[in-house]
Short mmCIF file of C-alpha atoms and ligand atoms in Angstrom, two decimals:
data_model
loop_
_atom_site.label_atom_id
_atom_site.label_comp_id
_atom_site.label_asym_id
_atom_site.label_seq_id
_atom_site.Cartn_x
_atom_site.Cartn_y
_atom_site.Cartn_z
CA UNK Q 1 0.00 0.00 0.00
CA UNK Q 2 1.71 4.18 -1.18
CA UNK Q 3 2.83 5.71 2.20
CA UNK Q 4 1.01 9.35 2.68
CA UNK Q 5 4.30 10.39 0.23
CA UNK Q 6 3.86 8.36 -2.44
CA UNK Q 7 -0.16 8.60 -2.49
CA UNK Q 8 0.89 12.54 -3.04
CA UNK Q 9 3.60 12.31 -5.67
CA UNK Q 10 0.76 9.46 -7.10
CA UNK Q 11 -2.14 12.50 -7.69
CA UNK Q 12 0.36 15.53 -8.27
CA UNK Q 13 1.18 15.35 -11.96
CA UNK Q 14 2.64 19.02 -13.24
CA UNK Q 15 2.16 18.59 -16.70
CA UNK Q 16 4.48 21.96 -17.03
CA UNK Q 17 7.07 20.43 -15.91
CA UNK Q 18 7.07 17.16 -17.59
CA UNK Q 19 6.55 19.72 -20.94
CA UNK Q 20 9.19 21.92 -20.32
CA UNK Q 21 11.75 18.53 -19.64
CA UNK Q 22 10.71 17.35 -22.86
CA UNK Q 23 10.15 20.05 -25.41
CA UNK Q 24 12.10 23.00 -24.14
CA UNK Q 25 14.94 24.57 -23.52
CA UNK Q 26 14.90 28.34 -23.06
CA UNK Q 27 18.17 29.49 -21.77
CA UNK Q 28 19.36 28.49 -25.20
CA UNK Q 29 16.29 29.91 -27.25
CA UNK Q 30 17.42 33.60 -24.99
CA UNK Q 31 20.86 33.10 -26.24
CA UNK Q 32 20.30 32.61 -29.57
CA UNK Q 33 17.86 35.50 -29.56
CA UNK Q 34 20.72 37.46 -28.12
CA UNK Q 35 22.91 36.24 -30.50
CA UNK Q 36 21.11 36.10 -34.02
CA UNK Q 37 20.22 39.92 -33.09
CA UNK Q 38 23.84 40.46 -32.55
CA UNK Q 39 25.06 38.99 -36.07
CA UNK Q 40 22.32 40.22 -38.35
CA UNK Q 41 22.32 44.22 -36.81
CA UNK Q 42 26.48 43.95 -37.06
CA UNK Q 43 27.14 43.84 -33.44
CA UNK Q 44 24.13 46.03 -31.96
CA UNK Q 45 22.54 44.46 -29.10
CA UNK Q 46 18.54 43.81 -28.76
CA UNK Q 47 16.95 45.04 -25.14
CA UNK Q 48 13.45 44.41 -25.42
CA UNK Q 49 11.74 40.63 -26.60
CA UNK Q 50 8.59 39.81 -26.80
CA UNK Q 51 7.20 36.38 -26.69
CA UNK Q 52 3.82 35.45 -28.14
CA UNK Q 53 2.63 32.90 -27.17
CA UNK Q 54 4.47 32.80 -24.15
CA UNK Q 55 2.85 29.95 -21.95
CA UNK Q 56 4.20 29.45 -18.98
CA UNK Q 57 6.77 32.77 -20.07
CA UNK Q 58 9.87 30.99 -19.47
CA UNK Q 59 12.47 32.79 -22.29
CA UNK Q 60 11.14 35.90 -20.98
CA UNK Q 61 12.20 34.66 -17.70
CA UNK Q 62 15.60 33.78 -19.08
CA UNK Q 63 16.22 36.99 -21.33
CA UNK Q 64 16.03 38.87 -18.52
CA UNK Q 65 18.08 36.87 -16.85
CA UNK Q 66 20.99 37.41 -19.36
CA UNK Q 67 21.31 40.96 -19.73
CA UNK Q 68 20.90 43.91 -16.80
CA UNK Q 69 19.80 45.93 -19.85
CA UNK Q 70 17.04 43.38 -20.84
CA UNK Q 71 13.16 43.86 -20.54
CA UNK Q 72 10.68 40.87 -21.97
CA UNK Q 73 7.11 41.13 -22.49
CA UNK Q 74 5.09 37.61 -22.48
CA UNK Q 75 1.74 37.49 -23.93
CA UNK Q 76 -0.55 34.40 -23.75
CA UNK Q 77 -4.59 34.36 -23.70
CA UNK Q 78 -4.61 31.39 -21.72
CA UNK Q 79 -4.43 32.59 -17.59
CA UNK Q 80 -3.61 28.49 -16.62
CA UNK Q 81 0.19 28.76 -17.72
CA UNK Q 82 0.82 32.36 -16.82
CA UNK Q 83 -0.17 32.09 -13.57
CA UNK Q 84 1.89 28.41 -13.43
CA UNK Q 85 4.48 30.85 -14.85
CA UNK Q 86 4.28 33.31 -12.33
CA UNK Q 87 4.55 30.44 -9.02
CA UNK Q 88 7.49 28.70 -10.69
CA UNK Q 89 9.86 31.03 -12.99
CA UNK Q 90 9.02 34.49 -12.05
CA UNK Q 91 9.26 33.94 -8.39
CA UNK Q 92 12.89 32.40 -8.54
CA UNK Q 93 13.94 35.81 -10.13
CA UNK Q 94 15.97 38.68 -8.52
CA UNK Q 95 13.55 41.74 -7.75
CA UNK Q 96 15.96 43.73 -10.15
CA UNK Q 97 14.72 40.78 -13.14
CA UNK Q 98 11.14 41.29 -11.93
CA UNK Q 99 10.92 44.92 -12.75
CA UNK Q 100 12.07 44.26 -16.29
CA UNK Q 101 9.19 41.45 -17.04
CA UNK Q 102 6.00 41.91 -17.45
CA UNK Q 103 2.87 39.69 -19.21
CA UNK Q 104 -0.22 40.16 -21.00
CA UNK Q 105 -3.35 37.96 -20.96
CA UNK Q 106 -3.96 38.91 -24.49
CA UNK Q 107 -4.78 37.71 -27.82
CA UNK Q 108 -1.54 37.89 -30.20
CA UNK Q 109 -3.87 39.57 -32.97
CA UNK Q 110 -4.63 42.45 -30.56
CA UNK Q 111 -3.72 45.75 -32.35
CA UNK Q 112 -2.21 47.70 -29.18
CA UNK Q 113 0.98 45.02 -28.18
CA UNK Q 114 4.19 46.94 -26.62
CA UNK Q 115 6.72 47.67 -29.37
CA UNK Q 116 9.95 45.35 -29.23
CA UNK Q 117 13.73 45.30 -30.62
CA UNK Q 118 12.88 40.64 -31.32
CA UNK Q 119 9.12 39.31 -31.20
CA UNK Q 120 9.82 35.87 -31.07
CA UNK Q 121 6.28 32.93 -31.40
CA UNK Q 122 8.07 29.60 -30.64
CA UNK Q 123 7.68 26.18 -30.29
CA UNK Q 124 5.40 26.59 -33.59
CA UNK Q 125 2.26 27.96 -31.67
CA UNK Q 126 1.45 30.01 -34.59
CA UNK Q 127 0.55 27.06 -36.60
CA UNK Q 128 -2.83 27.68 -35.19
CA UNK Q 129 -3.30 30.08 -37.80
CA UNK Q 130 -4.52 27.69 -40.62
CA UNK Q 131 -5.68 30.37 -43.34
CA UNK Q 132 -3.33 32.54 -45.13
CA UNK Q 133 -5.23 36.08 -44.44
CA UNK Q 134 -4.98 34.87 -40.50
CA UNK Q 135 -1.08 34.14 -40.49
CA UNK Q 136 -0.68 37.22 -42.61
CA UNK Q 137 -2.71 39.63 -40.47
CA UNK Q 138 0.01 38.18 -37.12
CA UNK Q 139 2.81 38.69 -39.59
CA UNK Q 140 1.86 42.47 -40.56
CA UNK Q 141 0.54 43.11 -36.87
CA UNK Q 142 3.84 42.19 -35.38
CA UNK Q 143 5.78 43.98 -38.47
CA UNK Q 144 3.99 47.01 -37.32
CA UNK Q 145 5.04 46.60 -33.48
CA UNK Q 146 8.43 45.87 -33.82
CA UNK Q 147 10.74 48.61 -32.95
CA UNK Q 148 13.07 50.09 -36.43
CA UNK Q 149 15.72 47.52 -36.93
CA UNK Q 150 13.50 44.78 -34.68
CA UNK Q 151 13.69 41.33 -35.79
CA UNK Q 152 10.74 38.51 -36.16
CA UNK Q 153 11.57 35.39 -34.95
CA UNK Q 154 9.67 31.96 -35.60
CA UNK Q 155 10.67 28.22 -35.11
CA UNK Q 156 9.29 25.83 -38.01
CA UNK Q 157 9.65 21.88 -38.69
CA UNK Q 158 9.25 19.56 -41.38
CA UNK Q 159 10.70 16.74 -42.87
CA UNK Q 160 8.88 13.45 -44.36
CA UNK Q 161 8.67 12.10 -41.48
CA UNK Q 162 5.95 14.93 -40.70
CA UNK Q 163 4.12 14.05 -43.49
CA UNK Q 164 2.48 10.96 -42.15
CA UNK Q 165 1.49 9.47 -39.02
CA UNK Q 166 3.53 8.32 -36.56
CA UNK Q 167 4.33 7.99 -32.55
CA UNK Q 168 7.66 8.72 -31.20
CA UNK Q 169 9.30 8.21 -27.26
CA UNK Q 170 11.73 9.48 -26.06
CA UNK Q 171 12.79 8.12 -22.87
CA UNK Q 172 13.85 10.14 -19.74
CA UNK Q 173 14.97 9.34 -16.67
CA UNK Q 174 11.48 9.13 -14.85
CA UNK Q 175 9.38 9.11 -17.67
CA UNK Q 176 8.56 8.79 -21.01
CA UNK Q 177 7.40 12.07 -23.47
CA UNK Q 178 5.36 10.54 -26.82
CA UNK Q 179 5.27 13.11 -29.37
CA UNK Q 180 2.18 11.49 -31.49
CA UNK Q 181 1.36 12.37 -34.97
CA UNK Q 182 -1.98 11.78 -35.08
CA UNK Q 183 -2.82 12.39 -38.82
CA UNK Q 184 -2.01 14.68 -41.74
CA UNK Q 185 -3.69 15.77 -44.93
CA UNK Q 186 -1.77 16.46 -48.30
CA UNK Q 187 -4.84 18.61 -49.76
CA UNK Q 188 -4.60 21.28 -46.39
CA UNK Q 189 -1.03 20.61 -45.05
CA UNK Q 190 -3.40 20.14 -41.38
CA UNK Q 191 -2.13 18.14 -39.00
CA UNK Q 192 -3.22 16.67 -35.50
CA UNK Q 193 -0.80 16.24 -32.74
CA UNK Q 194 -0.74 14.74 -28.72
CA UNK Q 195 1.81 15.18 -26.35
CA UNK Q 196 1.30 11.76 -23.57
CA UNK Q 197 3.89 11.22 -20.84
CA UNK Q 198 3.87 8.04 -18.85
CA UNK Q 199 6.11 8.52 -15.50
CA UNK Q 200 7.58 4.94 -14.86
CA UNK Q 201 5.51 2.77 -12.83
CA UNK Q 202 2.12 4.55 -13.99
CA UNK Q 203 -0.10 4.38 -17.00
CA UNK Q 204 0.72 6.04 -19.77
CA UNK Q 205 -1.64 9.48 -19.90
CA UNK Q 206 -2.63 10.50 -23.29
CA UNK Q 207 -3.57 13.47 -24.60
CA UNK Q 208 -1.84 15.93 -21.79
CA UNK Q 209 -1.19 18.74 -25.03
CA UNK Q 210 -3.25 18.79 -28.31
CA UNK Q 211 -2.35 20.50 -31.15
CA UNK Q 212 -4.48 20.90 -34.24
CA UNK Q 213 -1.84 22.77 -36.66
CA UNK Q 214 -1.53 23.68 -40.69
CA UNK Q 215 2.33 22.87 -41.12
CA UNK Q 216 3.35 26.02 -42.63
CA UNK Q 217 6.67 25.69 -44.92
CA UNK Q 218 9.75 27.74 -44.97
CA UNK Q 219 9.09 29.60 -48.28
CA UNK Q 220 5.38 30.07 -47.43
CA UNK Q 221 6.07 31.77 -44.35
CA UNK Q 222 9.44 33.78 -46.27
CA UNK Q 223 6.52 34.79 -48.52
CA UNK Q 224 4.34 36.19 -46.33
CA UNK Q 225 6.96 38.03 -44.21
CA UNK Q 226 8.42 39.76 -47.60
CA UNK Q 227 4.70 40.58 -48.32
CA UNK Q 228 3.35 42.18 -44.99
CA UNK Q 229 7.24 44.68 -45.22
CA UNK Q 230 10.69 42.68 -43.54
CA UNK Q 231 12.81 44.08 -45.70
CA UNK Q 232 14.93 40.49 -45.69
CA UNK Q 233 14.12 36.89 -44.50
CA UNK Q 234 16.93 34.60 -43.05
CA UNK Q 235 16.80 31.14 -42.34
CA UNK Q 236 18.66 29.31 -39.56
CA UNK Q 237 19.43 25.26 -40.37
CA UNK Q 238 20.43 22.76 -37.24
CA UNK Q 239 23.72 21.04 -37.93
CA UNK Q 240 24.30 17.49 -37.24
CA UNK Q 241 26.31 14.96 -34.53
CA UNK Q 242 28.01 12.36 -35.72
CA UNK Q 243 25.37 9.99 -35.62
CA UNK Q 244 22.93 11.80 -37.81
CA UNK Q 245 20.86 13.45 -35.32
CA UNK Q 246 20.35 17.71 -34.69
CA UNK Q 247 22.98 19.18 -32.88
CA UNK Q 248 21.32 22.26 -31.24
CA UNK Q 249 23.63 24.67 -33.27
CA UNK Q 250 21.72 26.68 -35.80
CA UNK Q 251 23.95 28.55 -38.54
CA UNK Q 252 22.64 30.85 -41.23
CA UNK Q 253 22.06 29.38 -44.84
CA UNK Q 254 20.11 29.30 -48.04
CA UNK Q 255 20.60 25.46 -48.70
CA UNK Q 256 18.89 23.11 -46.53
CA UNK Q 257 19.11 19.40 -46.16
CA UNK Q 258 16.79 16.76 -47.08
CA UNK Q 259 15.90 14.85 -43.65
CA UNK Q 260 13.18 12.91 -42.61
CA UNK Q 261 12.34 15.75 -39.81
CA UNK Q 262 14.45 19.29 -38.92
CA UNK Q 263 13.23 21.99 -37.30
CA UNK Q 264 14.48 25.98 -38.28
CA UNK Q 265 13.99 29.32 -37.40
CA UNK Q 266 12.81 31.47 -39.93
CA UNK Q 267 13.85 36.02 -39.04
CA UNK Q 268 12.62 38.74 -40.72
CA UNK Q 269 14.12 42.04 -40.61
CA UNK Q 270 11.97 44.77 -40.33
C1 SAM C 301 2.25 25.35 -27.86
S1 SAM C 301 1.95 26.46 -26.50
C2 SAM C 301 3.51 27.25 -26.52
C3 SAM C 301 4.01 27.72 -25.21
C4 SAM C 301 5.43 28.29 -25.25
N1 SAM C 301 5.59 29.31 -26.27
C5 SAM C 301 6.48 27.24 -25.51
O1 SAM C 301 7.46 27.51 -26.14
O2 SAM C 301 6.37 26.14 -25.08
C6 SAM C 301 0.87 27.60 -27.28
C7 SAM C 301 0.38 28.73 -26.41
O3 SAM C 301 -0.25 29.70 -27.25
C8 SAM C 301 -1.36 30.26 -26.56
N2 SAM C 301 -2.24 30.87 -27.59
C9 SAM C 301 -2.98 30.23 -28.53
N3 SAM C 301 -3.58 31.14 -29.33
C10 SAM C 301 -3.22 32.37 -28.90
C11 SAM C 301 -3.49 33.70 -29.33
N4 SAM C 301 -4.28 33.93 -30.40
N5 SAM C 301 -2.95 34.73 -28.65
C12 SAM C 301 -2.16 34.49 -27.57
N6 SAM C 301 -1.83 33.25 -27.12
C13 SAM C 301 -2.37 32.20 -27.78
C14 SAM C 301 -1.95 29.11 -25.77
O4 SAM C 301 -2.69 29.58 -24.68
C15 SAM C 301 -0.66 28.35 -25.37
O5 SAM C 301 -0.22 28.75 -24.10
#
């Protein structure tokens, strides 16, 4: 029979954390912000980021983090992960950090967002927008707040592999994350996808993160940042380990690879 302590740890399941472990990693996403601003305004640095889609805010968190000089804005509509934002990120920062962060329970698409040096909508959340007039009216609404010289900044993946459907573990420590692609249609490019975990010892619980996407290429979304005014469009492609696999380290090009599944950040230049 659980002890008090394991009946606890049994009925406590923080899907935030098991989703951040598994899908995340924003100390590096800050520092490539930082960095990528760096290289393409020859050596100028970027103060001010805003994240759309923030969730649970946790770049902001870390781009202020970086930099004494850096203030983040995080917007989300959804209160659930802002607040689970607020109790676990914002409340291990320094009061200095706290002054320089603020959020927004708002809808990306709202016309009056805070102006920015980087807007930056990753982890692909914007592949909610399934209609071209809808991704191009959040292109030329975060054109139009981003500060002169301010830089858009999305995350995109693809690959064959993305084309069909398919389940795939990856095994941690404690648990398992199942990144399950659910279906996809050729005519519409739409997509369904699940995020289950299964902590060891437990059943396996499905469905903890739904997405119902359009998988947006690299050109399409190029297009529609030349037509709604960046000025340029720059794509960053992952390099590869020795066995095959991504190697976190994302280096500016205009040749990709053919892989069964990459993921790249697209920038546009305002
Ligand atoms: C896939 S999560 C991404 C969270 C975080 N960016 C990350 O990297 O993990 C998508 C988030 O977008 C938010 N969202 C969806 N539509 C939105 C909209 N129109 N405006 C603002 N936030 C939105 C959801 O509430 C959710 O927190």
């Amino acid at each position: 029979m659980p002890s008090r302590v394991q009946k606890k740890s049994l009925s406590e399941f923080d899907k935030y954390h098991y989703y951040m472990n598994s899908v995340q990693s924003p100390e590096a996403d800050a520092e490539f912000i930082r960095d990528m601003y760096k290289e393409l305004r020859s050596g100028r640095r970027a103060q001010s980021l805003r994240e759309d889609f923030c969730g649970t805010f946790a770049i902001c968190c870390e781009w202020v983090k970086l930099d004494p000089s850096h203030k983040a804005v995080g917007v989300d509509l959804d209160p659930e992960p802002l607040q689970y934002g607020v109790k676990n990120h914002y409340s291990k920062l320094t009061e200095g950090q706290k002054k320089r962060l603020v959020t927004l329970q708002k809808n990306v698409l709202d016309k009056n967002l805070p102006k920015s040096d980087v807007i930056a909508a990753m982890n692909f959340s914007y592949f909610i927008f399934k209609t071209r007039p809808l991704i191009k009216e959040y292109f030329a609404n975060c054109y139009k707040s981003l500060n002169p010289n301010g830089l858009f900044l999305v995350d995109c993946f693809g690959g064959a592999h993305c084309t069909e459907a398919n389940e795939e573990e990856t095994v941690h420590k404690s648990f398992s994350y199942f990144w399950d692609q659910d279906s996809y249609d050729p005519l519409s490019n739409e997509a369904m996808f699940y995020i289950h975990f299964k902590r060891k010892g437990e059943k396996k619980r499905e469905k903890v993160f739904t997405y119902d996407w359009r998988m947006w290429s690299i050109p399409e979304l190029r297009d529609l940042m030349a037509e709604v005014g960046f000025k340029k469009t720059h794509v960053y492609w992952e390099g590869t380990d020795k066995d095959g696999e991504g190697d976190g380290v994302f280096t500016r090009t205009e040749k990709g690879e053919e892989c069964q599944a990459w993921v790249a950040y697209v920038v546009g230049e305002k």
